[in-house]
CSV table of C-alpha atoms in Angstrom, one decimal:
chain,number,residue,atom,x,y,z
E,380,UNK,CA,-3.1,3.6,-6.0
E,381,UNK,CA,-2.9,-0.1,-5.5
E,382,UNK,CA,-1.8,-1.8,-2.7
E,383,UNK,CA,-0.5,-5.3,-2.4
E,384,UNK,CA,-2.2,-7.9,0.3
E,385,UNK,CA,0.9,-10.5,1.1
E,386,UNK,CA,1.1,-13.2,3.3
E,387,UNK,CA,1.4,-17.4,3.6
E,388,UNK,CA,-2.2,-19.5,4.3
E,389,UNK,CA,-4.0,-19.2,6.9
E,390,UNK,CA,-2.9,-15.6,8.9
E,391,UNK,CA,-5.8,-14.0,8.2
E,392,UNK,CA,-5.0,-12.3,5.2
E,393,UNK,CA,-8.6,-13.0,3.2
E,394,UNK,CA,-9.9,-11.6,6.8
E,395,UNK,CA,-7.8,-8.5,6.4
E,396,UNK,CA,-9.3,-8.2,2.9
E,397,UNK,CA,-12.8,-8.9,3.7
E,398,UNK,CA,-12.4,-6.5,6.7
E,399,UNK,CA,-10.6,-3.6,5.1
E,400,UNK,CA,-13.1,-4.0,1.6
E,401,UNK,CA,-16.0,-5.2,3.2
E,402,UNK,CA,-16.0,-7.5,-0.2
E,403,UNK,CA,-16.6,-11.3,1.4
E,404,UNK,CA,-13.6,-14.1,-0.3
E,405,UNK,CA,-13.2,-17.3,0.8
E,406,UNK,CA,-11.4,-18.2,3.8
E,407,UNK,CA,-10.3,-21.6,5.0
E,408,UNK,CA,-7.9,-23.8,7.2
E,409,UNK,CA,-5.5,-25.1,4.5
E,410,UNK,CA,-3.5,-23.5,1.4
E,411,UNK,CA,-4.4,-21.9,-1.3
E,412,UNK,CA,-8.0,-21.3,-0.2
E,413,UNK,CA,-6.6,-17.3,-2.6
E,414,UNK,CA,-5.8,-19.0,-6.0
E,415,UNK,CA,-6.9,-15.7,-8.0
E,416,UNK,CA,-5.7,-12.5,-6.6
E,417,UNK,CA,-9.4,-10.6,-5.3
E,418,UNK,CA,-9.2,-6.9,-6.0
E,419,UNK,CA,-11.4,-4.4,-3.6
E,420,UNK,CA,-11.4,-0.9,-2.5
E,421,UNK,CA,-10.5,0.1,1.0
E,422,UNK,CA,-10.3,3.8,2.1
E,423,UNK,CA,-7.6,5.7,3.3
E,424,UNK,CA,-8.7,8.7,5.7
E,425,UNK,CA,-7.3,12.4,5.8
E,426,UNK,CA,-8.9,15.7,7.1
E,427,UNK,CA,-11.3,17.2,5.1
E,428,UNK,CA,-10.6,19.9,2.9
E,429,UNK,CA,-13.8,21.6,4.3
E,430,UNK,CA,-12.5,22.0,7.7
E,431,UNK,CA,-10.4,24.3,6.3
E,432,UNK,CA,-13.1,26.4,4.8
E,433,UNK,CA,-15.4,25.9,7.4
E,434,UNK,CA,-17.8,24.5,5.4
E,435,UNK,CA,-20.5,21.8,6.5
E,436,UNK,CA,-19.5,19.0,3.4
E,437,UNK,CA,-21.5,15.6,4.6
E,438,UNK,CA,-21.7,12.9,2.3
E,439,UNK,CA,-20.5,9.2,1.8
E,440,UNK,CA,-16.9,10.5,1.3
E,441,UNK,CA,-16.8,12.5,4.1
E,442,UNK,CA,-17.8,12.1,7.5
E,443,UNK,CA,-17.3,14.6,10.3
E,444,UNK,CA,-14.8,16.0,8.3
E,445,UNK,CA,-12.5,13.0,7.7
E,446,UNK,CA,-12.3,12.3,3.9
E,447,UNK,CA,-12.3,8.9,2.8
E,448,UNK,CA,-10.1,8.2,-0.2
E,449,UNK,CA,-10.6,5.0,-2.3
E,450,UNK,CA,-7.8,2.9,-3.0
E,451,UNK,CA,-7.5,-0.8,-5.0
E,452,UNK,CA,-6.5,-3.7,-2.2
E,453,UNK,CA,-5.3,-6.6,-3.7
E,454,UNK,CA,-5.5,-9.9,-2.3
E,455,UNK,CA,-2.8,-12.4,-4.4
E,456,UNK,CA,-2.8,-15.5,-4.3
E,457,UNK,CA,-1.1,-17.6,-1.3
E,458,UNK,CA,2.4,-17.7,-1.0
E,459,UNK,CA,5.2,-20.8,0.3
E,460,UNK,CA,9.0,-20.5,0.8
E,461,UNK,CA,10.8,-21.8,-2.8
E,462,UNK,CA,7.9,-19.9,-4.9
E,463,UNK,CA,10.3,-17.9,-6.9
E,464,UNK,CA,11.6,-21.6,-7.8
E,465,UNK,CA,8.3,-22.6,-9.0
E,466,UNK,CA,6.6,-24.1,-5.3
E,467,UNK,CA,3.8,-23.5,-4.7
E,468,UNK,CA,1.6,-20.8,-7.2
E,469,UNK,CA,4.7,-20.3,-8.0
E,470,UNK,CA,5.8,-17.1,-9.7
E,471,UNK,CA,2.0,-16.4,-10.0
E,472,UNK,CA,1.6,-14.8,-6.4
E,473,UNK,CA,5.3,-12.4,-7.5
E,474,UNK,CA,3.4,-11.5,-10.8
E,475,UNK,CA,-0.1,-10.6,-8.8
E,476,UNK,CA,2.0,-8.7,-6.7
E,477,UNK,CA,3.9,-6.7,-9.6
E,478,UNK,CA,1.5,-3.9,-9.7
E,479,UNK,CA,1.4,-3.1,-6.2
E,480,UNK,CA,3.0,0.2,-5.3
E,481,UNK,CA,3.0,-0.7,-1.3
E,482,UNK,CA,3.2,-4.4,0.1
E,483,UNK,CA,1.4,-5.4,3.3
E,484,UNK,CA,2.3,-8.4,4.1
E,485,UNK,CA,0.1,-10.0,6.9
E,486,UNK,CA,1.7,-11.9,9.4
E,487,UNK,CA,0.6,-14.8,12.5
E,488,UNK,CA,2.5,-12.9,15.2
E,489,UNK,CA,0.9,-15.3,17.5
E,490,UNK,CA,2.6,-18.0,15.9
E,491,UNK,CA,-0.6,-20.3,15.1
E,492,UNK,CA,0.8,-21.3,12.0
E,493,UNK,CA,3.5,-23.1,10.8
E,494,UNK,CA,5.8,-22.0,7.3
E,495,UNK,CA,3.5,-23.8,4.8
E,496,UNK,CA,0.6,-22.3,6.9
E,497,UNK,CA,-0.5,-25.6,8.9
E,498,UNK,CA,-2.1,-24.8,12.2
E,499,UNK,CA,-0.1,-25.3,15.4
E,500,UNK,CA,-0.4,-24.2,19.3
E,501,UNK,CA,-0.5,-21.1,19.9
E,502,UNK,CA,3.2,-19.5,19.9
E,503,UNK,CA,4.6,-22.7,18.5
E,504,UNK,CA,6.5,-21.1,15.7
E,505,UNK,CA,8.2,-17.5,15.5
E,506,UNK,CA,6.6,-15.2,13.3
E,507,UNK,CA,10.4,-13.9,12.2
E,508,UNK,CA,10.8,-16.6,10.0
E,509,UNK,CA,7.5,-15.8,7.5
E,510,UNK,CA,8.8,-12.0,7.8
E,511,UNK,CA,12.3,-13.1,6.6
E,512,UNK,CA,11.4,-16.0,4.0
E,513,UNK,CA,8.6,-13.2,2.0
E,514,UNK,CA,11.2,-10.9,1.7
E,515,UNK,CA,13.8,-13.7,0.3
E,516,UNK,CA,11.4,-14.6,-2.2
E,517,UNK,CA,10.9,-10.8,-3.5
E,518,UNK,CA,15.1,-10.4,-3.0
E,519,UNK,CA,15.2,-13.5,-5.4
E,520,UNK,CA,12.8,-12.8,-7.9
E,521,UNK,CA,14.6,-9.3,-8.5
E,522,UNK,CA,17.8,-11.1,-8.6
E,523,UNK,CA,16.9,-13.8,-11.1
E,524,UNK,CA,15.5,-10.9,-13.4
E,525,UNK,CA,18.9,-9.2,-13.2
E,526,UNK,CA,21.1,-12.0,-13.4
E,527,UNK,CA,19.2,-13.9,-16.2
E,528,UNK,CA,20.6,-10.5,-18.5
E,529,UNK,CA,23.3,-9.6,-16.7
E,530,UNK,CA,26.1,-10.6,-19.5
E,531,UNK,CA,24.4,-8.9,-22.0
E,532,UNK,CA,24.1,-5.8,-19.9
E,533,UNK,CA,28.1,-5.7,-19.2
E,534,UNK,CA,28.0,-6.6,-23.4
E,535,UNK,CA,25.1,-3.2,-23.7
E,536,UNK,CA,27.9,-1.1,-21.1
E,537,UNK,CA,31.1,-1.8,-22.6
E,538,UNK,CA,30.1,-1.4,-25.9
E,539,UNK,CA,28.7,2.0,-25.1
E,540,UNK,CA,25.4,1.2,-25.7
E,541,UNK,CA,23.3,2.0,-22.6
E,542,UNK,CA,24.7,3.2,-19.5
E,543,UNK,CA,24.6,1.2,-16.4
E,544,UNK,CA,21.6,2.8,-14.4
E,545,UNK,CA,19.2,2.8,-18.0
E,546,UNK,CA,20.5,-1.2,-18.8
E,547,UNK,CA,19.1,-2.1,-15.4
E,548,UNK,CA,16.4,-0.5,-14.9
E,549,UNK,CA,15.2,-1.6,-18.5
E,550,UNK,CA,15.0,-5.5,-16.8
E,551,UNK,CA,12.7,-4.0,-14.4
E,552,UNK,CA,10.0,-2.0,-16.5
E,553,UNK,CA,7.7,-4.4,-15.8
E,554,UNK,CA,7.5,-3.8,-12.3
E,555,UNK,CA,6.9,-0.6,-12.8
E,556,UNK,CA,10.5,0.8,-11.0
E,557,UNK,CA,11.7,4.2,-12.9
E,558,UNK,CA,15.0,4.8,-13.6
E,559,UNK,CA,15.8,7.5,-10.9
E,560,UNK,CA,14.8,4.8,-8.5
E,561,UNK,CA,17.3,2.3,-10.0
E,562,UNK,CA,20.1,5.4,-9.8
E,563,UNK,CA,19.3,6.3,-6.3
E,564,UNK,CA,20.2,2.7,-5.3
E,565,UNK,CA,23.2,2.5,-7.1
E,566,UNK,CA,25.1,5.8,-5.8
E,567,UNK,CA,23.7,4.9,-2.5
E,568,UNK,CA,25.6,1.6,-2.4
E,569,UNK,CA,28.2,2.8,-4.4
E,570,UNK,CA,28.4,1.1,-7.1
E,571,UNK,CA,27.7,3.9,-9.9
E,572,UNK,CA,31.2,4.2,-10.8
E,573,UNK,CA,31.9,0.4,-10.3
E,574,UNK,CA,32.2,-1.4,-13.6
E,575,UNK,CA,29.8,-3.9,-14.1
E,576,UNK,CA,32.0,-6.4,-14.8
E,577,UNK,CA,34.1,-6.3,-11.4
E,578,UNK,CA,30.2,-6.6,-9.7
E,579,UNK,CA,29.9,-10.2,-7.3
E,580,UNK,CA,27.2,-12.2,-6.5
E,581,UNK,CA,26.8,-10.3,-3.5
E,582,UNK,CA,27.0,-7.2,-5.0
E,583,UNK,CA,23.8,-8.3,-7.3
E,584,UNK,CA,22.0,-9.8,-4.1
E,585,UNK,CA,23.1,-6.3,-1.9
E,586,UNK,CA,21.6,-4.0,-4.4
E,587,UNK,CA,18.2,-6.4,-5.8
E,588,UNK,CA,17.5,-6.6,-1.5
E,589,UNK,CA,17.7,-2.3,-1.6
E,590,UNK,CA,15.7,-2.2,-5.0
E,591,UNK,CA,13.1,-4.1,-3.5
E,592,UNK,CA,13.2,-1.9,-0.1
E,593,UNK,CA,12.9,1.1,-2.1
E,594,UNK,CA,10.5,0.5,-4.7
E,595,UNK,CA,8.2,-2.4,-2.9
E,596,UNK,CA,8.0,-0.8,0.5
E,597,UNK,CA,6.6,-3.7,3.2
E,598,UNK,CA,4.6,-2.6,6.5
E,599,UNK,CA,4.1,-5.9,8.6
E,600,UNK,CA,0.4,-6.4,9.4
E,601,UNK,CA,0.8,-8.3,13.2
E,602,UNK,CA,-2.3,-10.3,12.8
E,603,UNK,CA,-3.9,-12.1,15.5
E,604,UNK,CA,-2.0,-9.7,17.9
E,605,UNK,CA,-4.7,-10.4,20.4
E,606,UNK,CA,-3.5,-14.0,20.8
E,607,UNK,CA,0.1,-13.3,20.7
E,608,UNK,CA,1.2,-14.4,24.6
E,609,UNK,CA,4.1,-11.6,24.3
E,610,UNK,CA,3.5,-8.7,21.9
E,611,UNK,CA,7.2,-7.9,23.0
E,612,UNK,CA,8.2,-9.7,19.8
E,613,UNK,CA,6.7,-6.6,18.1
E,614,UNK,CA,10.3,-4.9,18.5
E,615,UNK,CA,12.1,-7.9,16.6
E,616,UNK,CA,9.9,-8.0,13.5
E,617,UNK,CA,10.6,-4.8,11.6
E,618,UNK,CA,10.7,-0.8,11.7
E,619,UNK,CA,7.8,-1.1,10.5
E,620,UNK,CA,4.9,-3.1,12.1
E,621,UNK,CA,1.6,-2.5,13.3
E,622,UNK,CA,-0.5,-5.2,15.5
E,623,UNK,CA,-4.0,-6.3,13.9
E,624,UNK,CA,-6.7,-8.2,14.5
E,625,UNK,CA,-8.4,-8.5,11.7
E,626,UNK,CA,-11.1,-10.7,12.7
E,627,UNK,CA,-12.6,-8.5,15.3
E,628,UNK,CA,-12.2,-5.2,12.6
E,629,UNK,CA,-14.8,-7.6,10.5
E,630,UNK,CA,-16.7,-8.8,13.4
E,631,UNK,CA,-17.0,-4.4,14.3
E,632,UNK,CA,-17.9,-3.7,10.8
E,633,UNK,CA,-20.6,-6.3,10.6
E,634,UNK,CA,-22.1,-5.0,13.9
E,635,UNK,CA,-22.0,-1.3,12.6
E,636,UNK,CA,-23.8,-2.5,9.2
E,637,UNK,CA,-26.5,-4.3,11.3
E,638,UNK,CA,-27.0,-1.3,13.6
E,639,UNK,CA,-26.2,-2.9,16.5
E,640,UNK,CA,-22.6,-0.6,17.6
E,641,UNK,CA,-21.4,2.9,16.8
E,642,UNK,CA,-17.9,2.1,15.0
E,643,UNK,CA,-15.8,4.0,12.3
E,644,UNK,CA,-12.6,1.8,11.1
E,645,UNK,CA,-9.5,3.4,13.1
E,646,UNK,CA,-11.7,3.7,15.9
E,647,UNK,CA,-10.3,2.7,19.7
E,648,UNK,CA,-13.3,1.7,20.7
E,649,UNK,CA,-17.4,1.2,20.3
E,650,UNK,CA,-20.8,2.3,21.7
E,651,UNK,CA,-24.2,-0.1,21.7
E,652,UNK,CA,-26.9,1.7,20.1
E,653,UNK,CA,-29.6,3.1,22.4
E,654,UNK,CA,-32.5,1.0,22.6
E,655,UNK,CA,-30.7,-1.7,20.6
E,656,UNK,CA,-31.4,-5.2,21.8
E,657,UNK,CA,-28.5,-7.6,21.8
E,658,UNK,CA,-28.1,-11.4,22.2
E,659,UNK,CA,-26.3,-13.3,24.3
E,660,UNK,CA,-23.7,-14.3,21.8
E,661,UNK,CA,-23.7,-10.8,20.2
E,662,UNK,CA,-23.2,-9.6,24.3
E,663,UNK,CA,-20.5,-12.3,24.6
E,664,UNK,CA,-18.6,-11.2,21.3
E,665,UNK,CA,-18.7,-7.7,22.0
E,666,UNK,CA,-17.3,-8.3,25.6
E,667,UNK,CA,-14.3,-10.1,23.9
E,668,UNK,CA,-13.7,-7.1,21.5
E,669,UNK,CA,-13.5,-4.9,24.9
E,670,UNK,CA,-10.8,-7.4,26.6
E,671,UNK,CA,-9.3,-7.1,22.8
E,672,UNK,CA,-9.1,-3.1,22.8
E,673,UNK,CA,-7.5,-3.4,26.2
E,674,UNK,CA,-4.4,-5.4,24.5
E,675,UNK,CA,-4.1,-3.5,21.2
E,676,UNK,CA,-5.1,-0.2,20.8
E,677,UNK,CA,-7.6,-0.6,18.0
E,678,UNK,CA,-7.8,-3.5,15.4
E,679,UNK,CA,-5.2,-2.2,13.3
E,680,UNK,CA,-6.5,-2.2,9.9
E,681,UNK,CA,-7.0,1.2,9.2
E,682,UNK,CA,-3.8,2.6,10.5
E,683,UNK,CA,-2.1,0.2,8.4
E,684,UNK,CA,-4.0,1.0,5.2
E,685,UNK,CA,-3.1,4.5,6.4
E,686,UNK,CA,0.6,4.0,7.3
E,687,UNK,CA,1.2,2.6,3.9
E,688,UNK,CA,0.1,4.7,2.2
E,689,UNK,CA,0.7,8.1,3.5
E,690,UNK,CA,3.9,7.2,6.1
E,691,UNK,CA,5.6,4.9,3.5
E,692,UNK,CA,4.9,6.1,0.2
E,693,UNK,CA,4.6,9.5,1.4
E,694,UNK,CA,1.4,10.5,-0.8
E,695,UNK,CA,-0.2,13.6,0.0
E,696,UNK,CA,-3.9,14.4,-0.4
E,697,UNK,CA,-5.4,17.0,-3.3
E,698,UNK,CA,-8.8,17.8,-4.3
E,699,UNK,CA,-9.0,19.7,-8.0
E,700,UNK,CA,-11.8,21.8,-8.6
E,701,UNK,CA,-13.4,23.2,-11.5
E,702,UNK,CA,-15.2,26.3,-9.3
E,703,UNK,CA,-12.3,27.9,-7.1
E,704,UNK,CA,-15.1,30.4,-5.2
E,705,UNK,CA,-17.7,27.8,-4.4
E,706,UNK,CA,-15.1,25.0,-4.4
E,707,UNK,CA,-17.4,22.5,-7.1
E,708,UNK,CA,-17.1,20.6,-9.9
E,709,UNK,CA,-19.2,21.5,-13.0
E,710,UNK,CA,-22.7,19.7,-11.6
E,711,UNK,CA,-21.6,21.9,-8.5
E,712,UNK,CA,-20.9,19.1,-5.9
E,713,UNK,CA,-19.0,20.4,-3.2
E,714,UNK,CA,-15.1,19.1,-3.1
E,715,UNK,CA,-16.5,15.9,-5.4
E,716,UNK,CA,-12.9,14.6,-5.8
E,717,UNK,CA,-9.9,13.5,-4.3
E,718,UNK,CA,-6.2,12.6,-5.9
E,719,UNK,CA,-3.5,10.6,-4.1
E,720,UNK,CA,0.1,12.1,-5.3
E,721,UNK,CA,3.3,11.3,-4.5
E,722,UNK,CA,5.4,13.8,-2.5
E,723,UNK,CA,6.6,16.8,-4.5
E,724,UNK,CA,4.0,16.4,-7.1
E,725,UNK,CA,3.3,19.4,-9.2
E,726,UNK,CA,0.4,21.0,-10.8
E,727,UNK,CA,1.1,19.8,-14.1
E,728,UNK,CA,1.1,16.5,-12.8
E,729,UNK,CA,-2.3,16.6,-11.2
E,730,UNK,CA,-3.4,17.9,-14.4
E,731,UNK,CA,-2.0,14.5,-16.0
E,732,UNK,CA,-4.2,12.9,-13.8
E,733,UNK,CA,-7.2,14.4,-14.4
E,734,UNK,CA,-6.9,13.9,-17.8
E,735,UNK,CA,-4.4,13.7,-20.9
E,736,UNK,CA,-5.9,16.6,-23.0
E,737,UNK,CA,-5.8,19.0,-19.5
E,738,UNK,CA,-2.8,18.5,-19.3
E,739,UNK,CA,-1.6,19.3,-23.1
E,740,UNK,CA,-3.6,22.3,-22.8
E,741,UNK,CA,-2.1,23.2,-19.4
E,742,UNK,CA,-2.0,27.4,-19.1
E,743,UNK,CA,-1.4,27.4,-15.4
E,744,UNK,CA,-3.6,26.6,-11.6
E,745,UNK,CA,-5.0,28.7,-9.0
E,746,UNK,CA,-4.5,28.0,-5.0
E,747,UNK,CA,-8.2,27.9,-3.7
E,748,UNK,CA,-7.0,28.4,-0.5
E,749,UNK,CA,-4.5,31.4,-0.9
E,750,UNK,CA,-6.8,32.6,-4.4
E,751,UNK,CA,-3.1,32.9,-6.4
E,752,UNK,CA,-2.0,31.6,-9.3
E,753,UNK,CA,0.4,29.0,-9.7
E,754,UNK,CA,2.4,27.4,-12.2
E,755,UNK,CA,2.6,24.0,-13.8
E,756,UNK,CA,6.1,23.1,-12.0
E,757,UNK,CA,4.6,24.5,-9.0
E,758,UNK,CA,5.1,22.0,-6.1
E,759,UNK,CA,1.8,20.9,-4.7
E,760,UNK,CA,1.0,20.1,-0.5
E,761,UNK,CA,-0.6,17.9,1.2
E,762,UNK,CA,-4.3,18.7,1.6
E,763,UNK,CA,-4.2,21.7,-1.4
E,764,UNK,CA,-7.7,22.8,-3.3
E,765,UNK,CA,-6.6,22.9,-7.0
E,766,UNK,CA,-8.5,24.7,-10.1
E,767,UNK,CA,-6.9,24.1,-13.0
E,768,UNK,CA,-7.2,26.1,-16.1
E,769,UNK,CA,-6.4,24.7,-19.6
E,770,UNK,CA,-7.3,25.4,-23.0
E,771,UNK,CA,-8.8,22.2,-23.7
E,772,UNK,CA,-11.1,20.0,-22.1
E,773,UNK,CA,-12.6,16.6,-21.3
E,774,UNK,CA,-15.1,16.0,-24.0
């Protein structure tokens, strides 16, 4: 599971990495302080399997029966309108961002920033325009990889030599899109039974734009939500967006390191420790996070990390087990692992991910919370215990 980090200079997005990883970057007031995309692990969060069982299952993976569930964060490199035309990085930040499944793109709701990222007074510049021109430059890119071909893919149809959903979806392989996804778009638009030599630019720009919504799904991070002077512009942005602040989730993470605050990420609000002393600055930024929490209702960054992946991609949760009465793996850790599937996954499939040779010696999977069998085409759930049983092994 990898997730993209999007967004111009200067919105916080290094913040919203460093926050969500806990991995320190560089940050800065100018461009380009992200030249080389960082890569970190954030967690997810899910109920435990074990509150199903009613089993006590502490450890750094699961805490009061929420299940954290590692996934890669990446943090490309900054990002200026024209970049599919070479500005900037260029088509350097488009390629970082290749291998993301899900895009976040973080956004200056409070409109401290200007388009290439410059600071300005607060609310100064609308936060629409970086939301529109990100999504231009992805709509571009995926129509430059289409058109660059496109006479040769009429040339591949009308000679009978590919049809039209596998001659487009070939061009984007290396994004990793699948060929069902390229079909759904086209019979949703339409256009399956159009011949590709009757298509229009705006044809081409109608369906790269739905290509790029369906396999590159964006939630808007609303940074610095706690400065915006009218979070009303919330509605205006996109379906989907979710207010932020990711310096105060850092700020609360650093204070629950050092002892000082009793905080878990997705939190809607914090304790002092007992007996802990605190300073008068520490006092001071701890009273600002309380007149924060009474803007937004948390910091944001873990119900984005969680949105994205679970409300956009749709992923469900499964932990496979190699003990299906005592629920372990073979050194007889309790619920050791965790899988991230997409929707309508089967058992074979979670045997694919486990490992290559499982899966080629795939005999069937038992249900360790119903105790039956199942079989490989079997269509798993969100939150399912797994055993499966093969005739070859890892090793």
């Amino acid at each position: 599971m990898q997730i993209g980090l999007l967004g111009k200079a200067n919105v916080g997005k290094s913040t919203f990495f460093s926050a969500a990883t806990e991995t320190p970057v560089a940050s800065g007031n100018f461009p380009f302080t992200t030249i080389e995309p960082n890569v970190g692990v954030a967690y997810v969060k899910a109920d435990c399997a074990c509150k199903h069982f009613g089993i006590k299952h502490e450890n750094e993976f699961c805490v009061n029966g929420i299940r954290l569930i590692p996934v890669k964060l990446i943090d490309v490199a900054g990002l200026v309108p024209g970049a599919h035309e070479g500005k900037g990085l260029g088509n350097q930040f488009l390629d970082d961002a290749r291998q993301a499944e899900v895009l976040i793109h973080v956004v200056d709701v409070a409109g401290t920033t200007d388009i290439q990222g410059q600071p300005v007074p607060v609310g100064t510049h609308d936060p629409l325009e970086d939301v529109a021109f990100v999504q231009d430059e992805f709509d571009q890119w995926f129509a430059e990889i289409l058109k660059r071909e496109w006479d040769k893919i009429v040339r591949e149809i009308d000679q009978k030599r590919a049809k039209l959903t596998d001659g487009i979806a070939k061009r984007f392989t290396g994004l990793g899109i699948k060929d069902f996804q390229v079909q759904e778009v086209l019979q949703k638009l339409g256009l399956m039974t159009r011949n590709p030599k009757e298509w229009q630019d705006s044809d081409i720009q109608t369906f790269v734009k739905e290509l790029r919504k369906n396999t590159k799904p964006m939630i808007i991070a609303a940074n610095k939500a706690d400065l915006c002077p009218d979070l009303g512009i919330l509605d205006k942005i996109s379906d989907c967006v979710i207010p932020c602040s990711a310096e105060t989730e850092l700020l609360l993470r650093k204070a629950s390191k050092a002892g000082i605050v009793n905080y878990s990420s997705g939190d809607t609000s914090f304790t002092i420790v007992d007996g802990k002393e605190i300073l008068p600055p520490q006092r001071k930024a701890l009273d600002l996070v309380k007149s924060i929490f009474s803007k937004i209702p948390s910091t944001g960054i873990q119900k984005i990390l969680n949105t994205a992946v679970f409300d956009l991609l749709k992923f469900i949760v499964v932990y496979p087990v190699e003990d299906e009465t005592k629920l372990t793996n073979k050194d007889g850790a309790v619920l050791p692992d965790t899988k991230l599937l997409p929707l309508d996954s089967t058992a074979k499939d979670l045997a694919s991910l486990i490992h290559a040779d499982i899966a080629k010696g795939f005999l069937h999977a038992i249900d360790c919370k119903t105790k039956q069998r199942i079989s490989g085409d079997q269509k798993l759930k969100n939150g399912d215990v797994i055993k499966i049983v093969s005739t070859l092994s890892r090793g």
